[in-house]
Coordinates of C-alpha atoms in Angstrom, one line a residue:
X1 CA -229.1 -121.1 84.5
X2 CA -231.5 -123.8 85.4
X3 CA -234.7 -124.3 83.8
X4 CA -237.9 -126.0 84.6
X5 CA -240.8 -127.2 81.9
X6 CA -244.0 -124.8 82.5
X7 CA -247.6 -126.4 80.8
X8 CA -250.8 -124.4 79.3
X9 CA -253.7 -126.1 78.9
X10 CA -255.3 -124.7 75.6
X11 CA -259.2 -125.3 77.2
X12 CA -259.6 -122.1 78.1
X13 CA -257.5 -118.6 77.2
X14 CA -258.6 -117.5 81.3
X15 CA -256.3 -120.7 82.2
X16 CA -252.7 -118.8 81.5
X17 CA -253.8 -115.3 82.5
X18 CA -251.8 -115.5 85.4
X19 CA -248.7 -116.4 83.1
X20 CA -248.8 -112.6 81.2
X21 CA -246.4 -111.3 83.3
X22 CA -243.5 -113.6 81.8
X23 CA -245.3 -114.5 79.0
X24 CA -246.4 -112.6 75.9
X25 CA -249.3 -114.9 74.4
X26 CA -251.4 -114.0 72.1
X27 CA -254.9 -115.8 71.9
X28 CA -256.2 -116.8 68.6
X29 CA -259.7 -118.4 68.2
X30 CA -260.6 -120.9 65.0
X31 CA -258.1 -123.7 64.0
X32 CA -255.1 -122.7 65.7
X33 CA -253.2 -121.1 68.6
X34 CA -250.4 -119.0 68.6
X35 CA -248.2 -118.3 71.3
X36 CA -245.3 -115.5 71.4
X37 CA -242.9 -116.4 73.7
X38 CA -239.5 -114.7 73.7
X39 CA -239.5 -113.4 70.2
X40 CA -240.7 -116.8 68.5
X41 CA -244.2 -118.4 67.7
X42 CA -245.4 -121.8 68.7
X43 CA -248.3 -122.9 66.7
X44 CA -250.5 -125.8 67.5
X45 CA -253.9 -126.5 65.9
X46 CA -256.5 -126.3 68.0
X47 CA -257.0 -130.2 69.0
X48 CA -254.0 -130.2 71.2
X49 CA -255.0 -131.1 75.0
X50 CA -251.4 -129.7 76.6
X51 CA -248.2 -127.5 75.3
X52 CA -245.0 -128.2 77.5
X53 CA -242.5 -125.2 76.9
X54 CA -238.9 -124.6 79.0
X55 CA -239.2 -121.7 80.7
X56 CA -235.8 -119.9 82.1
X57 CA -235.9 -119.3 86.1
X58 CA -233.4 -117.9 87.9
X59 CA -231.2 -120.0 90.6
X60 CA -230.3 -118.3 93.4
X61 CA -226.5 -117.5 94.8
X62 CA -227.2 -119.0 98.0
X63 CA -228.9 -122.2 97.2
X64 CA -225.9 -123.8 99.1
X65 CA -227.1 -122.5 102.1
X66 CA -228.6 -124.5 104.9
X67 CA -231.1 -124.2 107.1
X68 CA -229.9 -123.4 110.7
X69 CA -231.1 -125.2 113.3
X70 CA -233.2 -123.1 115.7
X71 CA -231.8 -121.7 118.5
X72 CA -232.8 -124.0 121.8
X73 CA -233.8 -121.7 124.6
X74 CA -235.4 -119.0 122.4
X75 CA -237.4 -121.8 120.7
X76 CA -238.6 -122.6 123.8
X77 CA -240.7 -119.5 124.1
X78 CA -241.7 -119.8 120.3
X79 CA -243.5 -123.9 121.2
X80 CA -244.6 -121.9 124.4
X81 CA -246.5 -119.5 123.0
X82 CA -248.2 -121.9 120.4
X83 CA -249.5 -123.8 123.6
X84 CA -253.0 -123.3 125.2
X85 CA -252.7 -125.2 128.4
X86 CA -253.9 -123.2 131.1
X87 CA -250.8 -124.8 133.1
X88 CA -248.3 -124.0 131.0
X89 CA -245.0 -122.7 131.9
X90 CA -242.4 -121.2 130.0
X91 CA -239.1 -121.9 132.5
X92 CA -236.7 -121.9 129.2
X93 CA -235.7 -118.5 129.0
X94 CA -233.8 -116.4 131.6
X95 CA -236.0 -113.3 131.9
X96 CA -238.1 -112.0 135.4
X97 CA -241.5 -112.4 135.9
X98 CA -243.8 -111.4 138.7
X99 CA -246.1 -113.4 140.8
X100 CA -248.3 -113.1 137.9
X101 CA -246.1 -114.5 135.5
X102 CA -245.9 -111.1 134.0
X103 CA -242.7 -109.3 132.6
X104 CA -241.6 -106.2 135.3
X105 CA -239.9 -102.8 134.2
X106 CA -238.4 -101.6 137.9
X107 CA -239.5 -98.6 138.7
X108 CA -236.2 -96.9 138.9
X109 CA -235.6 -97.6 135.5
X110 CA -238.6 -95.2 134.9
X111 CA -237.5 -93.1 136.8
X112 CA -234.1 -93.0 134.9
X113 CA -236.0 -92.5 131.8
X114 CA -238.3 -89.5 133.1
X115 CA -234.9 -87.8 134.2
X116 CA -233.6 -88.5 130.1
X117 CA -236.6 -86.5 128.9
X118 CA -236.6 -83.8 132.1
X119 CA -233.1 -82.9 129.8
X120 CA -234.0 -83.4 126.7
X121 CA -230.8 -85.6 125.9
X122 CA -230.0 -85.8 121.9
X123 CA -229.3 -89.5 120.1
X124 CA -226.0 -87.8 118.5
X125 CA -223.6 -91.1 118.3
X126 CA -221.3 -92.6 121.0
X127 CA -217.5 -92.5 120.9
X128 CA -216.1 -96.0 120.1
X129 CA -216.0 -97.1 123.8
X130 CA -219.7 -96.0 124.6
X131 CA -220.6 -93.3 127.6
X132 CA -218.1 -91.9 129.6
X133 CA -220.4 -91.8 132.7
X134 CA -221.4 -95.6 132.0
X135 CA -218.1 -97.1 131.2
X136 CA -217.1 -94.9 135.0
X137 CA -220.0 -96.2 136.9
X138 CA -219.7 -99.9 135.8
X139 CA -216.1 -100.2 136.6
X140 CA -216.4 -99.0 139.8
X141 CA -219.7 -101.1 140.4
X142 CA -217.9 -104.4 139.9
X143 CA -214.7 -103.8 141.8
X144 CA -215.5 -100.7 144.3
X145 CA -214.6 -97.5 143.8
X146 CA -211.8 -97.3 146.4
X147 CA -210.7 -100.9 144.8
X148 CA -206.5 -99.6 143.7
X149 CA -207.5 -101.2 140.1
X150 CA -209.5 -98.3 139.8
X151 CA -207.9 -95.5 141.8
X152 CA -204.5 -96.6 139.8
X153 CA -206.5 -96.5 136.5
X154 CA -205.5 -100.0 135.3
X155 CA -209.0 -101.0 134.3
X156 CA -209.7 -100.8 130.0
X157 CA -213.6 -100.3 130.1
X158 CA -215.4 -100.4 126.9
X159 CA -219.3 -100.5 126.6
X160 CA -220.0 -103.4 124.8
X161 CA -223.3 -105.0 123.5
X162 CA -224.7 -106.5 126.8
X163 CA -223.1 -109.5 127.9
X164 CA -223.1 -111.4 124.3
X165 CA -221.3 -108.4 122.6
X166 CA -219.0 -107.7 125.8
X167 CA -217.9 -111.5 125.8
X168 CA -217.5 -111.2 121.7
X169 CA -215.6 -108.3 121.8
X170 CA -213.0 -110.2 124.1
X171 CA -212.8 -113.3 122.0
X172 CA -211.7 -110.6 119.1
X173 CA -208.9 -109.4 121.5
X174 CA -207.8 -112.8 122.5
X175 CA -207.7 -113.7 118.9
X176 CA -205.5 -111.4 117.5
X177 CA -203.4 -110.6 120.4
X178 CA -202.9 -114.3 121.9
X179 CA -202.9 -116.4 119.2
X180 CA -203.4 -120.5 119.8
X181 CA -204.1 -119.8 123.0
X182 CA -207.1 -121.8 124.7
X183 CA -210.1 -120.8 127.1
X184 CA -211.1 -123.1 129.1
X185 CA -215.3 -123.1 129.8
X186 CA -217.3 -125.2 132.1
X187 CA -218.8 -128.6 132.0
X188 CA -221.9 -127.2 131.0
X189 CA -222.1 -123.6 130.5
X190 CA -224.0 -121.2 128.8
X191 CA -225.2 -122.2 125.2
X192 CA -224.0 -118.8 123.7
X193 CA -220.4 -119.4 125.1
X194 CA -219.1 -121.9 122.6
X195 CA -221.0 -120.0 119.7
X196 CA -219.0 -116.9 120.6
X197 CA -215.8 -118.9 121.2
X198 CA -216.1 -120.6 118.1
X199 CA -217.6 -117.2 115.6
X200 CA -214.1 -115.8 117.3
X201 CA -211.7 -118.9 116.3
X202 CA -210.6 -119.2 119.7
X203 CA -210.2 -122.6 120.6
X204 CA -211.7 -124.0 123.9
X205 CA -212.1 -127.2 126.0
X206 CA -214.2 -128.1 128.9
X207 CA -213.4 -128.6 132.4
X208 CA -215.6 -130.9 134.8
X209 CA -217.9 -128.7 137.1
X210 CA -221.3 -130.4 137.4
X211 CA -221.4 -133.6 139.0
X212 CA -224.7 -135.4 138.2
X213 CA -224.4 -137.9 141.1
X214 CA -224.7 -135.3 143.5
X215 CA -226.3 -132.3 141.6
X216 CA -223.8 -130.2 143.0
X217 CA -219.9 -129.0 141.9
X218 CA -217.1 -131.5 141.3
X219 CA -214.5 -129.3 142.9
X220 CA -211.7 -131.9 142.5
X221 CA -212.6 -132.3 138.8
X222 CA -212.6 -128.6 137.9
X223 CA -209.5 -128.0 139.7
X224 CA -207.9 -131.4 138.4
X225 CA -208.7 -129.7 134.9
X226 CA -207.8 -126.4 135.4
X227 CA -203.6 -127.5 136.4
X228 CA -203.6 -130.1 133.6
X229 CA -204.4 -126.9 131.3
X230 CA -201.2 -125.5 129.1
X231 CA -199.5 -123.1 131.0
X232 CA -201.8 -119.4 130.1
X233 CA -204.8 -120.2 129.5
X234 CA -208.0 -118.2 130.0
X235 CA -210.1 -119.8 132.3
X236 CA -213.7 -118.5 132.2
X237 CA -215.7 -118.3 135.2
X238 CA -219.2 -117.4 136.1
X239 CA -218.4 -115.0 138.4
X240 CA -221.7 -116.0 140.5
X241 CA -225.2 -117.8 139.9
X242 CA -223.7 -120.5 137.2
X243 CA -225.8 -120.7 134.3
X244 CA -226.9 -123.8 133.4
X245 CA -226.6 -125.4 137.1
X246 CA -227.4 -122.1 139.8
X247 CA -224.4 -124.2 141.5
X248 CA -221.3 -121.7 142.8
X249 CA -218.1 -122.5 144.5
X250 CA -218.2 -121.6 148.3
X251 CA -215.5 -118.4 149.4
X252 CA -212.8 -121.2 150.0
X253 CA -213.4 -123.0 146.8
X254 CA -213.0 -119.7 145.1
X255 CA -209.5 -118.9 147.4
X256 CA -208.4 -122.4 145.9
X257 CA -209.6 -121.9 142.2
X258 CA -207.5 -118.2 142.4
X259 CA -204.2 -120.6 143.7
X260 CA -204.2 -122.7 140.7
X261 CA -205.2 -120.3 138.4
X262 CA -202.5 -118.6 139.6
X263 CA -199.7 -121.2 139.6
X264 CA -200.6 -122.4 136.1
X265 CA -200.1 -119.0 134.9
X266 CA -203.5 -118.6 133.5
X267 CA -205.7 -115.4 132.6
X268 CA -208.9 -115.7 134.5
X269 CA -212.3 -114.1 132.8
X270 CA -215.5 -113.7 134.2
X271 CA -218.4 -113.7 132.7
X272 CA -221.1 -111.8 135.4
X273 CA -224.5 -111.7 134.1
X274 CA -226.8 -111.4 137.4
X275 CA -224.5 -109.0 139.9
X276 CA -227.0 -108.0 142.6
X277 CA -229.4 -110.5 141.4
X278 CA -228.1 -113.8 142.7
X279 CA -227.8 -112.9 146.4
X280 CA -229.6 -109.9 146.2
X281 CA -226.2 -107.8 147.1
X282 CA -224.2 -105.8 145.1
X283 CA -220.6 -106.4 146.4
X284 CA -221.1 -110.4 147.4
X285 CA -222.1 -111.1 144.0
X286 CA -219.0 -109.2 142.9
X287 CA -216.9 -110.9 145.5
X288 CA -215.1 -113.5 143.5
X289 CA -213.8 -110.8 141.2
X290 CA -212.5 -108.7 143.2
X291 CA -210.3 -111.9 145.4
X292 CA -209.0 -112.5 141.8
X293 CA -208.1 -108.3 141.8
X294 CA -207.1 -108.1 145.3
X295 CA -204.5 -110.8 144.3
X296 CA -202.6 -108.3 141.7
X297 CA -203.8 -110.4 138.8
X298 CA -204.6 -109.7 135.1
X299 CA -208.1 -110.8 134.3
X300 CA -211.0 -110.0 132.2
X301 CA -214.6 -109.2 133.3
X302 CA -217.9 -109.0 131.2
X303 CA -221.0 -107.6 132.3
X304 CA -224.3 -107.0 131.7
X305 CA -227.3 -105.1 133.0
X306 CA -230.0 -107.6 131.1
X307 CA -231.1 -109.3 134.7
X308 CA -230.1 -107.3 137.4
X309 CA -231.8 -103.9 136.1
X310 CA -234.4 -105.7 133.2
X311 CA -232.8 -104.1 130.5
X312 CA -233.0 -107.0 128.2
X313 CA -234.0 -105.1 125.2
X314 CA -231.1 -102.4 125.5
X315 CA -228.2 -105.0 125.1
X316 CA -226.0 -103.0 127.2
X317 CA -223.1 -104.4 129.1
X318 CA -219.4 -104.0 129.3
X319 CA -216.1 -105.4 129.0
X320 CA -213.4 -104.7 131.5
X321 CA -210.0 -105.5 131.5
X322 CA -208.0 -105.3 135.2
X323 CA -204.0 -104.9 133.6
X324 CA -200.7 -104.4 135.5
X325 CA -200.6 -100.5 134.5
X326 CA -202.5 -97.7 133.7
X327 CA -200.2 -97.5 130.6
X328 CA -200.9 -101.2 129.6
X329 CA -204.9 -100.7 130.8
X330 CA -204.9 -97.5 128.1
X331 CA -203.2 -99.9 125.2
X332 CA -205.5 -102.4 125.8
X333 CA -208.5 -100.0 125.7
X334 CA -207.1 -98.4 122.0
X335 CA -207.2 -101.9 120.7
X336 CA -210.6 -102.8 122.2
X337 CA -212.1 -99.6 120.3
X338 CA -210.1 -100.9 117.1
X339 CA -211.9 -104.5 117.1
X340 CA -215.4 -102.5 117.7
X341 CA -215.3 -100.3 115.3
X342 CA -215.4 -102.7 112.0
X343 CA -217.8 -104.9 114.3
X344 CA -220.6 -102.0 115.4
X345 CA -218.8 -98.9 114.9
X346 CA -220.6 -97.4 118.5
X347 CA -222.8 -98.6 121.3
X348 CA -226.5 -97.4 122.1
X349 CA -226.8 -94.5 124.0
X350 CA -230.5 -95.3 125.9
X351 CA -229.5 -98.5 128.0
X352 CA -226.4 -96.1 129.0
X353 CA -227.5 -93.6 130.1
X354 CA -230.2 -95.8 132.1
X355 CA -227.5 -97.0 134.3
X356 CA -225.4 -93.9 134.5
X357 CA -228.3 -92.3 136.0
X358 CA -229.2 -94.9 138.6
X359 CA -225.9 -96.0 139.6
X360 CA -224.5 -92.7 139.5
X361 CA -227.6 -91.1 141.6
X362 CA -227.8 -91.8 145.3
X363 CA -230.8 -91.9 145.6
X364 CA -231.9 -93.9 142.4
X365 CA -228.6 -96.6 143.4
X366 CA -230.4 -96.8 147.0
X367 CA -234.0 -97.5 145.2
X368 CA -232.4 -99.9 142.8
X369 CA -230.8 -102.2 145.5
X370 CA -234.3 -102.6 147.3
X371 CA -235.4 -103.3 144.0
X372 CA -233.1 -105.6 143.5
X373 CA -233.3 -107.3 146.8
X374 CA -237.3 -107.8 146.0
X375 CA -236.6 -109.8 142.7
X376 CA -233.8 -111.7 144.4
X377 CA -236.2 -112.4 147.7
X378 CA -239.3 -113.2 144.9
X379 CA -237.0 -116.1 142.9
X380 CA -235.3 -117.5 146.9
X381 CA -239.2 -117.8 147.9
X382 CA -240.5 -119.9 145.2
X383 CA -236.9 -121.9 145.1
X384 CA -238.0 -122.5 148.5
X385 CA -241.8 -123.7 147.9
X386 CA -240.7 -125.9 145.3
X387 CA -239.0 -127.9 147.4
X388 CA -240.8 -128.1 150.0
X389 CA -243.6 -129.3 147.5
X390 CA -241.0 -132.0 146.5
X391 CA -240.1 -132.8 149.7
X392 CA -244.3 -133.5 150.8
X393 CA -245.4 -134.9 147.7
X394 CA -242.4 -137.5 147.4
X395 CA -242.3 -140.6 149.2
X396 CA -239.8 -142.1 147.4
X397 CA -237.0 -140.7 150.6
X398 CA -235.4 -138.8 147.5
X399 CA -233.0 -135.7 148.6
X400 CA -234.0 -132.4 147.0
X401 CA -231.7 -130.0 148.9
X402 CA -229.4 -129.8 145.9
X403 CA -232.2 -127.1 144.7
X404 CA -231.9 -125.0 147.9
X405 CA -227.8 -124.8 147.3
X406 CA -228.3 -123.7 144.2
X407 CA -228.4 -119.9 143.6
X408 CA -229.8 -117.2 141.5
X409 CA -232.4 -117.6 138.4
X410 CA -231.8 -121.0 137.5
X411 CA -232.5 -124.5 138.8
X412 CA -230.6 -127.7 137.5
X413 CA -233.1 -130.3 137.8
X414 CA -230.9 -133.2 136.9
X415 CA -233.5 -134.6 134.6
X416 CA -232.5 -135.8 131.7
X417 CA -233.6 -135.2 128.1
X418 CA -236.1 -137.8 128.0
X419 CA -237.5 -137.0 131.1
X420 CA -236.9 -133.1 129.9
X421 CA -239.1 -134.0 126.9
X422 CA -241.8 -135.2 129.5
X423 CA -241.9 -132.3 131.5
X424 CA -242.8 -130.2 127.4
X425 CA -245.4 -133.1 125.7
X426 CA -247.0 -134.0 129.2
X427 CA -247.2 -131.3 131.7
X428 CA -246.7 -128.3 129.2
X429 CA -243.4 -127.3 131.6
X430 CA -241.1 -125.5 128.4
X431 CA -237.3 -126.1 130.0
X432 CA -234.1 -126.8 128.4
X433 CA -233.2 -130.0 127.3
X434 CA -230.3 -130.1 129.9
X435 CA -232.7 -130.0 132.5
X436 CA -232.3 -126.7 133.5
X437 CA -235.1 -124.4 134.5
X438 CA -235.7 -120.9 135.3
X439 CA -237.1 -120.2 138.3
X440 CA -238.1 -116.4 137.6
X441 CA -240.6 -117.7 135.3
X442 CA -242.1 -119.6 138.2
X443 CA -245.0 -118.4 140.6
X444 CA -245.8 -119.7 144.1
X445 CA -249.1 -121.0 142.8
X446 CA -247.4 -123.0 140.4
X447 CA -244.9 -124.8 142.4
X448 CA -246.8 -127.8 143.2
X449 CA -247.9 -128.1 140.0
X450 CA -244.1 -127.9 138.7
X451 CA -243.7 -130.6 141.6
X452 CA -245.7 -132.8 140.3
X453 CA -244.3 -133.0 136.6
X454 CA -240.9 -133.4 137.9
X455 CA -241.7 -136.2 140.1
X456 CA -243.2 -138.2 137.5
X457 CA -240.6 -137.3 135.0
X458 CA -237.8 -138.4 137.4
X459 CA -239.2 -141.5 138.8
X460 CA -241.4 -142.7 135.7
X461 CA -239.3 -141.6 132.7
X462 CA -235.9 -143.3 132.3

C-alpha cells in the first residue's frame, strides 16, 4: 500500500468539496476547523494557511507492465488519418482500394450475403474445425479438386482465424509435436511472422532472399541457407506475391527450392495470403504448392480470404496439412481441433459461409474470378504508371524495372529508413519503414506524384 500526501487549503470550505467522496469533513466556522478523516479529528485553529494529510491510494497489480510499442503498419494508418494533406497517401497497409482510393466490397460477396438471408441461416456455433462446406471448398481451391491429396483424403483442414490465426494454430502444432525444431523465415518477411513464431516458442532463423544491390531475389543465398539448415526444418515460404518485397522465385527457381528442401529433409509451409490476387489466376498463384504436392511431400499450407475476396473484417482462413495418409491426415486434424479449442473454442460462421457459397456456386466462382482479375489488372496498371513516371521524370539513367518484376500488392522500393521517413514528414507518402509500399492504396492520378517523392528521397536523402 503506497501513499501519497493530499493538501486542503482552509480559505474556503467550497475548495475540498470535490474531496467528500473519500473524505468525511466536517466544516466548522469561528476559531477552529475540524476535520474527520477515517474515524479521527484533526483540529487546527483557524490561522493555518495549509493542512498536509497522507491519504491511502491503491497501487495497482500491473504497475510492472510496460507500454508496448505500437504496432508499425497499423500505425501507419493511425499518423495517416491525423494528416490533412490533400496529397496524402496511405501505402502502409495491405488492403484494396479503388481508383478513388476508396475501400471495395466485390459484388459477389453481396451476393453471397443476399443468398445467407434468402435462407435464413442461424448463428448456432461451429464444430471445432469450422464449416464443413468451407474447410471442403478451400482444400480443394488450393490444390485442385482432382489433385490425389484430396481424392486420397490426406489433407487435415481446419478453419482457422484468417491467415494470422491459421499460421498460429500451426506454430501450436509444431510446438508440441516437434519440439526444438526450427522454421526457417525469409530475409525480410512479414512483420506478424516472428510475433507468431515467437508467442508459439518456436525458434526461427532467417535465410537470405532480398538482395538490395539488385532489388530482386538472392537465389544462391536462400538456397545456400536453406542446405546449411539442420536436417527437418520447416521452411516457410510465401507461396506467391512475397510480402515485404512483391519479388517471387521463377517456376525453375521453385523446381530447385523443392530439390533442396527435399534433400535436407525439411517440412516446407506456405504461408498464401493473395491466391488469385497476385496474377489474377486461381491455379498459377497456387502453382508452387501443388509442385511441392505433386512431389509426394508433407507440407503445411495457410490461407486466407482477407485480399483475394476483401474479407478483411471476417478473419477467415485456414490451415491445411498435406500428410502421407488419410489415417495420419485424420490424426493430425484431431490434434489441430485440440490446440483450437483452449485458444478460441470455434471459428465464425459469416466469413464461412461467404466463401462456401461463392466457391462452391458456379456461377458465383465464375463472377468471382473476373472480379478477381479486375483488382489484379487495377494494381498491374498503376505498377505500370509508376514506372513509367520514374522512368520520364528521372535523368539520373537509374534502372526501375525491378518494380515491374515484382508482383502482387506490394512494391519494395529499396529506400531506406531515412529516405522512408522522407517519403512521411515531406511528401505525406505513409509506407513502412523497410521501404515497402502498397500499391493497392495507389491511384493512377497519384503516380507521378508518388514519383516524385521517391526520386527525391532516393537521390537526395542518404
Amino acid at each position: 500500500m503506497a501513499s501519497a500526501m493530499l493538501s486542503l487549503a482552509s480559505a474556503s470550505p467550497s475548495a475540498s468539496l470535490s474531496l467528500q467522496e473519500n473524505l468525511k469533513i466536517s466544516w466548522k466556522r469561528g476559531t477552529s476547523s475540524r476535520i474527520n478523516f477515517l474515524g479521527s479529528d484533526f483540529s487546527k485553529t483557524k490561522s493555518f494557511t495549509r493542512t498536509s494529510m497522507t491519504v491511502a491510494v491503491k497501487v495497482s497489480r500491473f504497475k510492472d507492465i510496460t507500454m508496448a510499442p505500437p504496432d508499425p503498419i497499423l500505425g501507419v494508418s493511425e499518423a495517416f488519418k491525423a494528416d490533412t494533406h490533400e496529397m496524402k497517401l496511405n501505402l502502409g497497409v495491405g488492403a484494396y482500394r479503388t481508383e478513388d482510393l476508396q475501400p471495395y466490397v466485390l459484388n459477389v460477396v453481396k451476393k453471397a450475403e443476399n443468398l445467407m438471408l434468402e435462407r435464413g441461416e442461424n448463428k448456432e456455433y461451429l464444430p471445432i474445425e469450422g464449416l464443413a462446406a468451407f474447410n471442403k471448398v478451400t482444400a480443394e481451391l488450393m490444390f485442385g479438386a482432382d489433385n490425389a491429396v484430396i481424392q486420397q483424403q490426406r489433407v487435415a483442414t481446419v478453419q482457422g482465424l484468417s491467415g494470422t490465426g491459421s499460421l498460429r494454430l500451426a506454430a501450436a502444432l509444431m510446438e508440441r509435436y516437434f519440439p526444438g525444431a526450427r522454421v526457417l523465415i525469409s530475409s525480410p518477411t512479414w512483420g506478424n511472422h516472428k510475433n507468431i513464431f515467437n508467442d508459439a516458442r518456436v525458434p526461427w532463423s532467417e535465410y537470405r532472399y532480398y538482395d538490395p544491390k539488385t532489388v530482386g531475389l538472392d537465389f544462391d543465398g536462400m538456397i545456400s541457407d536453406i542446405k546449411a539448415a539442420p536436417d527437418g526444418s520447416f521452411v516457410l515460404l510465401h507461396g506467391c506475391a512475397h510480402n515485404p518485397t512483391g519479388i517471387d522465385p521463377t517456376p525453375e527457381q521453385w523446381e530447385k527450392i523443392a530439390d533442396v528442401i527435399q534433400e535436407r529433409n525439411h517440412i516446407p509451409f506456405f504461408d498464401v495470403a493473395y491466391q488469385g490476387f497476385a496474377s489474377g489466376s486461381l491455379d498459377e498463384d497456387a502453382s508452387s504448392v501443388r509442385l511441392f504436392a505433386a512431389r509426394g511431400m508433407e507440407l503445411l499450407v495457410a490461407q486466407s480470404y482477407s485480399k483475394n475476396l476483401g474479407l478483411y473484417a471476417e478473419r477467415i482462413g485456414a490451415i491445411n496439412v498435406v500428410c502421407a495418409s488419410s489415417d495420419a491426415a485424420a490424426r493430425v486434424k484431431s490434434q489441430l481441433k485440440r490446440l483450437a479449442r483452449p485458444m478460441y473454442s470455434n471459428p465464425p460462421i459469416h466469413g464461412a459461409r461467404i466463401v462456401s457459397n461463392v466457391v462452391g456456386n458456379p456461377e458465383l466462382f465464375n463472377e468471382w474470378k473476373e472480379e478477381m482479375e479486375m483488382m489484379a489488372g487495377r494494381i498491374k496498371s498503376v505498377r505500370q504508371k509508376l514506372y513509367d513516371s520514374l522512368c520520364a521524370k528521372d535523368k539520373s539513367g537509374k534502372d526501375w524495372s525491378f518494380i515491374l518484376k515484382q508482383i502482387g500488392m506490394f512494391s519494395f522500393t529499396g529506400l531506406n529508413i531515412t529516405q522512408s521517413e522522407n517519403m512521411t514528414n515531406k511528401w505525406h507518402v505513409y509506407m513502412t519503414k523497410d521501404g515497402r509500399i502498397s500499391l493497392a492504396g495507389l491511384s493512377s492520378a497519384k503516380c507521378e506524384y508518388l514519383a516524385d517523392a521517391i526520386i527525391d528521397s532516393y537521390h537526395n536523402v542518404k
